[in-house]
Amino acid sequence: MAKAALLLIVLALPLLAQAQTPEAQLRCESTGQDFVYDCTLMLTRFGRPLEGAQVTVGADMPSMPMAHSVRPARARPGLKPGEYKARLDLEMLGEWAIKLRLDGPVRDLLVLHYEFDSKGAMPRKR
Amino acid sequence: MDDYAIGVLTNIALFSFIALSAYLLLIAGEMSFGQQAFFGVGAYAGGILTTLYAWPLPLAALAAMALGAVAQFLVALPTLRLRGLHFAMATLAAAEMARILFELMHWRREIDGELAGPDGTQGFRGIRWIFEHGIEPLHYLGIVGVLLALVLALFLMIERSKLGATLRGVGLDPELAASVGIDVQRIKLGVAAAAGALAALGGVLYAHHNTYIEPRNFDIMLGVHSLAYALIGGLGTAFGPLLGVLLDIGALESTRVFHGYRMIVFGGLVALVLVYRPRGLLDERTVQWLRQRFS
């Protein structure tokens, strides 16, 4: 019995560990003002919406990571569970590394790569 | 202190390591456009050791510094035969080779149910040692600041010693230095290894601060900036490169209203200083004057 329980725990460990890191999806639309975007974030953890997080959104240009950084903005909770909204004021179009600093129920830093154009943002493709 | 201020100060401290590594080579008479390669070596090595092999960060930093020193020593061995611009071009070529190697590097393992490790052009995500160990941003800034202060103290000690005088002698006139029995090649190789270790230390700290690195983080822009910091700040003292970083990041942060055009401020600053102060704001003469005035 004890062996079976131990086996179950061992087998379940990878499942418990799976997606321990929160996952994020970003959608951004241009506000009409140059390089300013309204962004909606969906945060999940263990496949469920991550609620109650304090999210700060920053951005860096990958080719000059510490010089073209954008002043981080605090995201506010959206209407749906796990949804957060923030306004990004970038310096130019092109590829940006979006940095999401999470505090609260989980502490982490997620980095997402998006290509920004005059309409909005698309995930980077290589 | 808010997150933004902590982030800016951490960036200043992280840039200072690579600026000091470029400065070290400059006072030994060599201009390197390739310090970003060793910053990258440190970032990748440190990230791999803490993330894939669960090494503690201090041990990983020491190993990365050793690797950075060996890497720059190996690059310096053939390239130090070159002089001036030829050496600068050779270091730039070596740095581009390193960046391409980072692009080709795939070294992934499953950690806690997720694949982690360098994945070529897709970068290296999940360098989460500081998050796993509950280190807050302000605490991390403190760690980086203390390490920078130690490095700076070491620089100031060396500059006041016989070794410091030898280094400047080699930098100003290698033929004259050789004529009084100084082994110029040996000194320069030692300087190159130390500069590699210093850049690598900055790289490890950068990777763990950012949690994500990719080959493009270590391209020529970083090399140009690191050299420019030393040249703007001045070659008279190790405080020079720090002043260069402070001036540049300070100018960039305070001119956000100009958006992308603010990089013109940086370019203009470099051009003005190189025209009017070829050895930087804190050059040897200014440092001598300050020492006489305040001693």
Coordinates of N, CA, C and O in Angstrom, one line a residue, chain B residues 158-168 187:
Chain B
I158 N 45.2 48.9 -7.2 CA 46.2 48.6 -8.3 C 46.7 49.9 -8.9 O 47.9 50.0 -9.1
E159 N 45.8 50.9 -9.0 CA 46.3 52.1 -9.7 C 47.3 52.9 -8.8 O 48.1 53.6 -9.3
R160 N 47.3 52.6 -7.5 CA 48.2 53.3 -6.6 C 49.5 52.4 -6.4 O 50.4 52.8 -5.7
S161 N 49.5 51.3 -7.0 CA 50.6 50.4 -6.8 C 51.6 50.4 -8.0 O 51.4 51.1 -9.0
K162 N 52.7 49.7 -7.8 CA 53.7 49.6 -8.9 C 53.1 49.0 -10.2 O 53.4 49.4 -11.3
L163 N 52.2 48.0 -9.9 CA 51.6 47.4 -11.1 C 50.8 48.4 -11.9 O 50.8 48.4 -13.1
G164 N 50.1 49.3 -11.2 CA 49.3 50.4 -11.9 C 50.2 51.2 -12.7 O 49.9 51.5 -13.9
A165 N 51.3 51.6 -12.2 CA 52.3 52.5 -12.9 C 52.8 51.7 -14.1 O 52.9 52.3 -15.2
T166 N 53.1 50.4 -13.9 CA 53.6 49.6 -15.1 C 52.5 49.5 -16.2 O 52.8 49.6 -17.3
L167 N 51.2 49.3 -15.7 CA 50.1 49.2 -16.7 C 50.0 50.5 -17.6 O 49.9 50.4 -18.8
R168 N 50.1 51.6 -16.9 CA 50.0 52.9 -17.6 C 51.2 53.1 -18.5 O 51.1 53.6 -19.6
I187 N 52.2 41.3 -19.7 CA 51.3 42.2 -19.0 C 50.0 42.3 -19.7 O 48.9 42.3 -19.1

